[in-house]
mmCIF file of C-alpha atoms in Angstrom:
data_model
loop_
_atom_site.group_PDB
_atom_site.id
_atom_site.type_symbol
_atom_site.label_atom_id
_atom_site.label_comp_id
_atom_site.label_asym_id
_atom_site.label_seq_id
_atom_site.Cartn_x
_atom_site.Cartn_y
_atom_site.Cartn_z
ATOM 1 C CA UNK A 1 6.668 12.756 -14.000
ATOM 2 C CA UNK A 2 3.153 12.427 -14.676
ATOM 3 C CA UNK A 3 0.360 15.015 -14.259
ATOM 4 C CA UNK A 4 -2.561 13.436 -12.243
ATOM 5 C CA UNK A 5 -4.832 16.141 -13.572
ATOM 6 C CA UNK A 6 -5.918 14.184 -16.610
ATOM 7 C CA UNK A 7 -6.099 11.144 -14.266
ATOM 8 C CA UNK A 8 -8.492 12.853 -11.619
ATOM 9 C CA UNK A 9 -10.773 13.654 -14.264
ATOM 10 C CA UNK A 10 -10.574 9.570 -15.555
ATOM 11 C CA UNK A 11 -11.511 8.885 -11.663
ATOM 12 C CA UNK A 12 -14.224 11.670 -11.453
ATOM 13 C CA UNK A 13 -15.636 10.341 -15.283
ATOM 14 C CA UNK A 14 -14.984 6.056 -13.397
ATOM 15 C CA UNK A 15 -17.114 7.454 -10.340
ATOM 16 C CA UNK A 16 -19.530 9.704 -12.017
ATOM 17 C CA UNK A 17 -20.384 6.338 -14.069
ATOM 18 C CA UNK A 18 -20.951 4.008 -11.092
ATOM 19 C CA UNK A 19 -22.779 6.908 -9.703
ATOM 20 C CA UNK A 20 -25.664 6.830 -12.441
ATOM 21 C CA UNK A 21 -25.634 3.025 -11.942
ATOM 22 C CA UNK A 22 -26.780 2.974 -7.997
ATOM 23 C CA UNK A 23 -28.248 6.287 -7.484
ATOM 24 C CA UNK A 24 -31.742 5.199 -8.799
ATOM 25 C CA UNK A 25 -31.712 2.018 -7.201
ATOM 26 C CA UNK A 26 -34.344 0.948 -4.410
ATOM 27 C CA UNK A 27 -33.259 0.111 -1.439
ATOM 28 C CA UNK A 28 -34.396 -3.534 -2.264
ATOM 29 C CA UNK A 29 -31.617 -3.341 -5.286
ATOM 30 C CA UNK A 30 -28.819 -1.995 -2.623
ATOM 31 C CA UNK A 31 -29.402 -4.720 -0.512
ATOM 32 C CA UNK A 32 -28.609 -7.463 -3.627
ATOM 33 C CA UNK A 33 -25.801 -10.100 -3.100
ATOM 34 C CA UNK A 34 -22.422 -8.913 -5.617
ATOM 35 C CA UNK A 35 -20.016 -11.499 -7.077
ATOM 36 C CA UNK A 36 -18.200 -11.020 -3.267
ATOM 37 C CA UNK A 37 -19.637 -13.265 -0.990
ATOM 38 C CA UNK A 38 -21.093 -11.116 1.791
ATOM 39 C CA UNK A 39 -20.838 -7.925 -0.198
ATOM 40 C CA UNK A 40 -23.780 -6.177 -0.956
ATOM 41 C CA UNK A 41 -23.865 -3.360 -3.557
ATOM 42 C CA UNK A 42 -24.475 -1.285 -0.651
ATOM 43 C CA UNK A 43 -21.383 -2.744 0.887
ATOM 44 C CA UNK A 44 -19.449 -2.389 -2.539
ATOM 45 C CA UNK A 45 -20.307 1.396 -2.326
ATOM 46 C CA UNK A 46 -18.998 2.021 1.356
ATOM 47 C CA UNK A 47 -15.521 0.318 0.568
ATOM 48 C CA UNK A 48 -14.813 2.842 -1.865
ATOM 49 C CA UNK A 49 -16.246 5.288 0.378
ATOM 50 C CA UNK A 50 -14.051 3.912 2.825
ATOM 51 C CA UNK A 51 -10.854 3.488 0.896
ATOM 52 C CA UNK A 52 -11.229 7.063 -0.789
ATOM 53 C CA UNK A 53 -11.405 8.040 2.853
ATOM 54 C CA UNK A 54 -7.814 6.124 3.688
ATOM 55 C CA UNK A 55 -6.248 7.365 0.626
ATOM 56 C CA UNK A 56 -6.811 10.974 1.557
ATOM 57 C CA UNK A 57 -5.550 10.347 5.094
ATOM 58 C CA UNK A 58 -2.719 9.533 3.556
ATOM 59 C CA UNK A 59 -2.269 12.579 1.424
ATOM 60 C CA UNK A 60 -2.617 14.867 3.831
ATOM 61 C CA UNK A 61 -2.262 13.167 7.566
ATOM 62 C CA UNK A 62 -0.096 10.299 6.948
ATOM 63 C CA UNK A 63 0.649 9.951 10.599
ATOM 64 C CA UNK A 64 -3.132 9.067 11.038
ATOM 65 C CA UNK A 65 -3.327 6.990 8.220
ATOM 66 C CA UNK A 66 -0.582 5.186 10.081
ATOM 67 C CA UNK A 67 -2.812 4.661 12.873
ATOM 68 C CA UNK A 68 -5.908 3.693 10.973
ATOM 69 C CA UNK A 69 -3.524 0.900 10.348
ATOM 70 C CA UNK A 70 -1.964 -0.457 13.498
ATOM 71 C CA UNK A 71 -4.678 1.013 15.150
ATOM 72 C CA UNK A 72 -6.933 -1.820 13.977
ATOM 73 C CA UNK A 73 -8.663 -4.356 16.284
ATOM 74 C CA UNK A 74 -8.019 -7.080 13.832
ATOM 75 C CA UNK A 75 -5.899 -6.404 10.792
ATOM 76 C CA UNK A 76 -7.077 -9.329 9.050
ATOM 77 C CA UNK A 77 -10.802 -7.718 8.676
ATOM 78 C CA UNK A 78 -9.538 -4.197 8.212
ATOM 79 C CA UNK A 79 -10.888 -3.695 4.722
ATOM 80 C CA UNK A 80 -14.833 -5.166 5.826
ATOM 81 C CA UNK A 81 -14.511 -3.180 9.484
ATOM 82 C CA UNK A 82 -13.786 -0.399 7.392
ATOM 83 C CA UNK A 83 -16.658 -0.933 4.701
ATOM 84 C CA UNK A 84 -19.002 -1.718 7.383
ATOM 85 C CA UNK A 85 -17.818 1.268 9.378
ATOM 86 C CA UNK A 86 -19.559 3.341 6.385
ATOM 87 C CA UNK A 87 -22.161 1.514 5.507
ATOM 88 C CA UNK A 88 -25.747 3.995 6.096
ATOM 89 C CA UNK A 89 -28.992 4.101 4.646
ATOM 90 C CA UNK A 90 -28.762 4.409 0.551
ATOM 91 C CA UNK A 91 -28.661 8.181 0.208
ATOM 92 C CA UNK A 92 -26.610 9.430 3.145
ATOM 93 C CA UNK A 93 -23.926 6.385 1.999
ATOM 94 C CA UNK A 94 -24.396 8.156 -2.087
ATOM 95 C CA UNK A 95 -23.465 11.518 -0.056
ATOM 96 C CA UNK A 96 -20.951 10.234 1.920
ATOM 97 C CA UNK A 97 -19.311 8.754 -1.454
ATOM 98 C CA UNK A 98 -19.371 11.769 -3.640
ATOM 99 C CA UNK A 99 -18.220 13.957 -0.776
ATOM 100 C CA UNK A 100 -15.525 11.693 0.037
ATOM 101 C CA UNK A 101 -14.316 11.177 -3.478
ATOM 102 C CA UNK A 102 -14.332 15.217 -3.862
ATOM 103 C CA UNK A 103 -12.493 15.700 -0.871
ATOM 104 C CA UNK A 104 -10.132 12.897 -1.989
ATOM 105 C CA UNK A 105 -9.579 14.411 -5.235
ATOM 106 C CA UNK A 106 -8.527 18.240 -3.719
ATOM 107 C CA UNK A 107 -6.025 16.074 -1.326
ATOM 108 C CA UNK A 108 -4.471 14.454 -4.540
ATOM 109 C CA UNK A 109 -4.431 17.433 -6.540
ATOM 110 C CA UNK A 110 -2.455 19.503 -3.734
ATOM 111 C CA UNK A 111 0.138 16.629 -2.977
ATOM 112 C CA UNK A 112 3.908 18.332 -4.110
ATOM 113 C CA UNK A 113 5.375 16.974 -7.114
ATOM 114 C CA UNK A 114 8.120 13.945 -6.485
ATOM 115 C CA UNK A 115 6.302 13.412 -3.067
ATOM 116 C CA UNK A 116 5.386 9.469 -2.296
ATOM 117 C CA UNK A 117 2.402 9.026 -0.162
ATOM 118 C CA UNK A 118 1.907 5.975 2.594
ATOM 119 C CA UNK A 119 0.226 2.326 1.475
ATOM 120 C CA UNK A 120 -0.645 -0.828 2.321
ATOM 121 C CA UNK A 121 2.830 -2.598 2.172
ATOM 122 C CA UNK A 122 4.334 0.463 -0.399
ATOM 123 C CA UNK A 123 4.543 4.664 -1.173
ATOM 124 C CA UNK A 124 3.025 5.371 -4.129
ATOM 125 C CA UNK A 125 3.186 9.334 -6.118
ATOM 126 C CA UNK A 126 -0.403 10.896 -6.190
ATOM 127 C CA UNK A 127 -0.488 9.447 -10.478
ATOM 128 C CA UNK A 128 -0.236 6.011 -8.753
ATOM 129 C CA UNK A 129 -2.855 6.125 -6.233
ATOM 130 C CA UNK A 130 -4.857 7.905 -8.806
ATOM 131 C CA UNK A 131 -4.621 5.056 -11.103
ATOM 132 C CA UNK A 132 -5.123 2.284 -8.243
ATOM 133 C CA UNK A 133 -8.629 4.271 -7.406
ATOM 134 C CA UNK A 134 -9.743 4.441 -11.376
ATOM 135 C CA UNK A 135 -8.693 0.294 -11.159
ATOM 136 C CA UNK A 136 -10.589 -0.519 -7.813
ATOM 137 C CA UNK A 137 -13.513 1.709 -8.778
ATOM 138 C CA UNK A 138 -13.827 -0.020 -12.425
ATOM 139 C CA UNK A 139 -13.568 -3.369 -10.644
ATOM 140 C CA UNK A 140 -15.539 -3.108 -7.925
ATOM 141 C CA UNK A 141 -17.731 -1.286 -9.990
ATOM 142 C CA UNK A 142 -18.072 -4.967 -12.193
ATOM 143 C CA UNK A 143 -19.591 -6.602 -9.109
ATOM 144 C CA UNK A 144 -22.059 -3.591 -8.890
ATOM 145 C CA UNK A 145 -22.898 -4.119 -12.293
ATOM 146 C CA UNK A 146 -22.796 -8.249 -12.160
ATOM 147 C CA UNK A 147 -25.019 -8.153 -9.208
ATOM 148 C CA UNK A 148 -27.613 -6.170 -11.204
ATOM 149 C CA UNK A 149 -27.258 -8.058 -14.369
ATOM 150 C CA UNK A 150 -26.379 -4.907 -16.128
ATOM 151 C CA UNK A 151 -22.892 -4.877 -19.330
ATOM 152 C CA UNK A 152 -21.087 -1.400 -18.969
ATOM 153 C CA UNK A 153 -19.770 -0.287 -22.087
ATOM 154 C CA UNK A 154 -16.159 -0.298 -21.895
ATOM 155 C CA UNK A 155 -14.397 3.014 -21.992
ATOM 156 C CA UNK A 156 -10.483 4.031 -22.718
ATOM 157 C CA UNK A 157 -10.437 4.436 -19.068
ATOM 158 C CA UNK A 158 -9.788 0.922 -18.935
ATOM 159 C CA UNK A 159 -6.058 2.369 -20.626
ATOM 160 C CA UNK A 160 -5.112 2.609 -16.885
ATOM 161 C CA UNK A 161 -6.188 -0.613 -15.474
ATOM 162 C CA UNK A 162 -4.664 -2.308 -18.252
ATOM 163 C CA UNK A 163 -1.538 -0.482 -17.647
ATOM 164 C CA UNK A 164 -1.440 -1.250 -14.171
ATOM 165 C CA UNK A 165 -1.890 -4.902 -14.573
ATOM 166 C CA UNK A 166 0.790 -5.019 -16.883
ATOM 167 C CA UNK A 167 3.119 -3.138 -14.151
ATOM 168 C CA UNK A 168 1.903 -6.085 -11.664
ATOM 169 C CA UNK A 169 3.475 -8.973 -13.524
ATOM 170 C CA UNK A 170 5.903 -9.662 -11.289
ATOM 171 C CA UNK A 171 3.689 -9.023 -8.165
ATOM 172 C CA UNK A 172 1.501 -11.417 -8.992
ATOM 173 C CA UNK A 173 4.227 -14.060 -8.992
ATOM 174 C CA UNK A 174 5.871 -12.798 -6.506
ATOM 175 C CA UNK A 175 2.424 -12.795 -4.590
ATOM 176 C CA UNK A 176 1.968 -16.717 -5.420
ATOM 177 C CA UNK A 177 5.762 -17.458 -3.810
ATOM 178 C CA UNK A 178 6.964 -18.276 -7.786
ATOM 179 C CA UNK A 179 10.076 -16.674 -9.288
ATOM 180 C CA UNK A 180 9.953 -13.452 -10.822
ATOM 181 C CA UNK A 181 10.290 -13.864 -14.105
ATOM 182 C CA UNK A 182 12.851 -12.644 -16.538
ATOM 183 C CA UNK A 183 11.640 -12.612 -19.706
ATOM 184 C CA UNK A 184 9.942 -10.057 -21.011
ATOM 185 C CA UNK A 185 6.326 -10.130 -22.026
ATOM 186 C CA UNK A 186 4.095 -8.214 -24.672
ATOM 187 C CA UNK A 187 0.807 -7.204 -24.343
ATOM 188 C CA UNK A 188 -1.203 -6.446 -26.912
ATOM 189 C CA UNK A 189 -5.031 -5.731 -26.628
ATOM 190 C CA UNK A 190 -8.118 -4.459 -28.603
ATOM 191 C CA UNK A 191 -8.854 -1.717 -27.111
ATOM 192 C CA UNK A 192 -12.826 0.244 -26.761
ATOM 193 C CA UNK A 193 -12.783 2.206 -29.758
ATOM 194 C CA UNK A 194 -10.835 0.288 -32.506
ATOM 195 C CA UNK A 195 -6.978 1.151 -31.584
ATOM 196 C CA UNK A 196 -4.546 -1.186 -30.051
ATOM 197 C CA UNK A 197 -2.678 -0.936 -26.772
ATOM 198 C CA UNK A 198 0.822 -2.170 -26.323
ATOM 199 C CA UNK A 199 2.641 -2.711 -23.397
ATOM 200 C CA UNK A 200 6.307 -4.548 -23.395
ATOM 201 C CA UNK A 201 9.280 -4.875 -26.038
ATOM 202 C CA UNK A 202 8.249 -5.307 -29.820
ATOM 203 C CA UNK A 203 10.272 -8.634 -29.929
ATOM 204 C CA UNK A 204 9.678 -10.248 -26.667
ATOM 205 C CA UNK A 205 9.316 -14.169 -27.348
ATOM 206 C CA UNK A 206 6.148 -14.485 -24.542
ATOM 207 C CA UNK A 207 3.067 -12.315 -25.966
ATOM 208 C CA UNK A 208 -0.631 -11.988 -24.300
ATOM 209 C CA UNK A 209 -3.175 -10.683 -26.797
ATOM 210 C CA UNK A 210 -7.083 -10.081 -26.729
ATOM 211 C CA UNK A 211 -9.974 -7.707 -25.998
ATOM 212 C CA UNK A 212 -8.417 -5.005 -23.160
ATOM 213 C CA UNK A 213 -12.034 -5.289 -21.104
ATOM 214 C CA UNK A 214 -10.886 -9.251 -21.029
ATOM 215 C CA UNK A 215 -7.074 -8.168 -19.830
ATOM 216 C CA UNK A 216 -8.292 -6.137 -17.389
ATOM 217 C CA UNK A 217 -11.121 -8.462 -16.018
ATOM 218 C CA UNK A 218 -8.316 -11.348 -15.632
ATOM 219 C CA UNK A 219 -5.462 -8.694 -13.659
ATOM 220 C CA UNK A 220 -8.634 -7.658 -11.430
ATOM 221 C CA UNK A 221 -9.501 -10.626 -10.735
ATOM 222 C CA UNK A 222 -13.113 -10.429 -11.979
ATOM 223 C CA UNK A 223 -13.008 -13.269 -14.187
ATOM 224 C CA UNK A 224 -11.418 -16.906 -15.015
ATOM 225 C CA UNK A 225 -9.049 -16.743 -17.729
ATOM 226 C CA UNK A 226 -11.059 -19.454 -19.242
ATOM 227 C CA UNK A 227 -14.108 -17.267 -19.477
ATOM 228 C CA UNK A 228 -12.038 -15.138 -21.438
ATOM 229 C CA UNK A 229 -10.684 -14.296 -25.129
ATOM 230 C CA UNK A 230 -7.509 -14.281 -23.996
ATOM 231 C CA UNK A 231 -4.209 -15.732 -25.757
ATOM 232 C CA UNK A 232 -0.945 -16.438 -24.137
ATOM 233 C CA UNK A 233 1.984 -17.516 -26.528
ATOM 234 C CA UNK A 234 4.546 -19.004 -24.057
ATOM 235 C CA UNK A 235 5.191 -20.488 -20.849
ATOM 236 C CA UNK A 236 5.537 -17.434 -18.901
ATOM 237 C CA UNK A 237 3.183 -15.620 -20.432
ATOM 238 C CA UNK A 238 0.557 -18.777 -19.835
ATOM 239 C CA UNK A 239 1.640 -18.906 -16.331
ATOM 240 C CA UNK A 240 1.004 -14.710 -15.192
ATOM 241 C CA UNK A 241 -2.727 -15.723 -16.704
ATOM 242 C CA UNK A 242 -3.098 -18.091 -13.791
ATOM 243 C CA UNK A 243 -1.079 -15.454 -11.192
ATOM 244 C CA UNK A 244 -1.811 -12.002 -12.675
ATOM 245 C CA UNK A 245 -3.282 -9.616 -10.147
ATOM 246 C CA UNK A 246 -3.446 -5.391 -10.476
ATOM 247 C CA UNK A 247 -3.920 -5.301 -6.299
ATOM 248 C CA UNK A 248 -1.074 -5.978 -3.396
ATOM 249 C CA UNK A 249 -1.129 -8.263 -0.865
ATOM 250 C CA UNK A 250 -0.928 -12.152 -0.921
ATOM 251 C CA UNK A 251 -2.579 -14.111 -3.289
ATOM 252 C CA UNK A 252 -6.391 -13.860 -5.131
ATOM 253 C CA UNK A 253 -8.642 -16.560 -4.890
ATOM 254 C CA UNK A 254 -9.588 -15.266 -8.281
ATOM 255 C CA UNK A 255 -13.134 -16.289 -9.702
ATOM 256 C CA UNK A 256 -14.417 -19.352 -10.918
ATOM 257 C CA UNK A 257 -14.761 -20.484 -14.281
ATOM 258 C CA UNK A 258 -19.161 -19.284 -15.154
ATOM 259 C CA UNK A 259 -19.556 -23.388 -15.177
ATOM 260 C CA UNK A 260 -19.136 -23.210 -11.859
ATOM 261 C CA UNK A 261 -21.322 -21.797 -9.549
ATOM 262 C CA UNK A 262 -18.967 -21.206 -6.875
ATOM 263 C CA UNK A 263 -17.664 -17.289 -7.321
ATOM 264 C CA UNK A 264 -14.688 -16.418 -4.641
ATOM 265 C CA UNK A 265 -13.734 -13.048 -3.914
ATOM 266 C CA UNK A 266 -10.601 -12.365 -4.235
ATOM 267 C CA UNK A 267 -7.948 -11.825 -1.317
ATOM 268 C CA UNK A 268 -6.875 -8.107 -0.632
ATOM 269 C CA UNK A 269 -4.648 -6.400 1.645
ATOM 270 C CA UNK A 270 -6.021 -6.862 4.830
ATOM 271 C CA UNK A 271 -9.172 -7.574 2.260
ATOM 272 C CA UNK A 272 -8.595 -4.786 0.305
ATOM 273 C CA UNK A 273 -7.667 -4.761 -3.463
ATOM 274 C CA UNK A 274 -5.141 -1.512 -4.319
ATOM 275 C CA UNK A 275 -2.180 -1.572 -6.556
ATOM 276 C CA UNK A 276 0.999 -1.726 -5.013
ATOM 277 C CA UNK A 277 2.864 -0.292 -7.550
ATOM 278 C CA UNK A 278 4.834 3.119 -7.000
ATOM 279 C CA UNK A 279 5.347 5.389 -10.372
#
């Protein structure tokens, strides 16, 4: 079983760092277009203010996370009713993020070992959902930082998004109506600071190798795989390039190749972008 303890601290480090990004901006810069077509930064910042707010009903009231749920007017604009439902003026939406993400963090913490908590579609242990936030705080993160024209150094934080999307292989067939593949896959990737992460059996035929900031911008969905330095060595391996997606729900539009200025954001749960993976 894992200890989230060392995880919440990844989050709190994953937030604190998107935190320095926006908290200086004007409120000219929080009004700038992201990579998501009608998402703001602003708007970027109140979906994770939002979905840090879901997670923790789930933790701790998971009857009224049910009913956030079927309690929707439309489920098919749950995520952007729920972005838009904390969207606020730049500093009391930075307040309303930090508190929420604190508040999120005690829930977490608190949750009894071997306990599964509510999701979209799944029940995930507290090390998952900690994971999925560190993921959909990095990547969301990307379209803050995109939208600003700013590179953010990559961290070993990215460890867990990387992990994840290797978890999702199947899911993201699955998620495209193809067969689940068999065959096992390696992953090998550069990692930050000079080691190399490995996910999947030593002598598995199909292999993916590259930078881990490129693996993890291709299973989020941030990037083309042609934009990236990226190999795939056989057919299945080749095809979970096209499919691969670290979030639940049907299908990503994915991103265009930078050619083409056409960027789509990709599909979520209800429009939302968490793992669906339980530990």
């Amino acid at each position: 079983m894992v200890d989230p303890t060392a995880l919440l601290a990844d989050l709190a480090a994953e937030s604190d760092q998107l935190d320095a990004l926006v908290a200086p901006l004007s409120p000219g810069d929080w009004a700038r277009p992201t990579p998501a077509p009608g998402w703001t930064v602003a708007y970027q910042i109140a979906h994770l203010a939002w979905t840090d707010h879901v997670a923790r009903l789930a933790a701790t009231d998971p009857a009224a996370f049910f009913a956030s749920v079927t309690g929707a007017p439309d489920p098919a604009r749950l995520v952007d009713d729920g972005a838009e439902s904390f969207l606020a003026p730049p500093a009391e939406l930075l307040a309303r993020w930090r508190d929420g993400r604190t508040a999120l963090a005690t829930a977490l913490a608190a949750v009894p070992p071997g306990e599964k908590l509510p999701w979209y579609g799944t029940r995930m242990s507290p090390a998952s959902m900690v994971t999925a936030r560190i993921m959909e705080t990095w990547a969301h993160g990307e379209d803050v930082a995109d939208a600003l024209g700013v590179l953010r150094p990559a961290t070993d934080r990215l460890r867990h998004v990387a992990h994840l999307g290797f978890r999702t292989l199947g899911h993201g067939f699955a998620a495209h109506g193809r067969p689940v593949p068999t065959a096992p896959v390696r992953v090998e990737l550069a990692a930050p600071h000079g080691a190399t992460w490995v996910f999947g059996p030593a002598d598995a035929a199909d292999r993916v190798t590259g930078p881990a900031r490129d693996f993890c911008l291709l299973v989020t969905q941030r990037r083309h795989r042609a934009d990236l330095a990226l190999v795939a060595t056989g057919s299945t391996a080749d095809e979970w390039l096209d499919v691969a997606q670290a979030f639940a729900g049907p299908p990503g539009a994915g991103r265009e190749p930078a050619t083409t200025p056409a960027t789509a954001r990709p599909a979520e749960p209800g429009g939302d972008d968490h793992a669906g993976v339980p530990a």
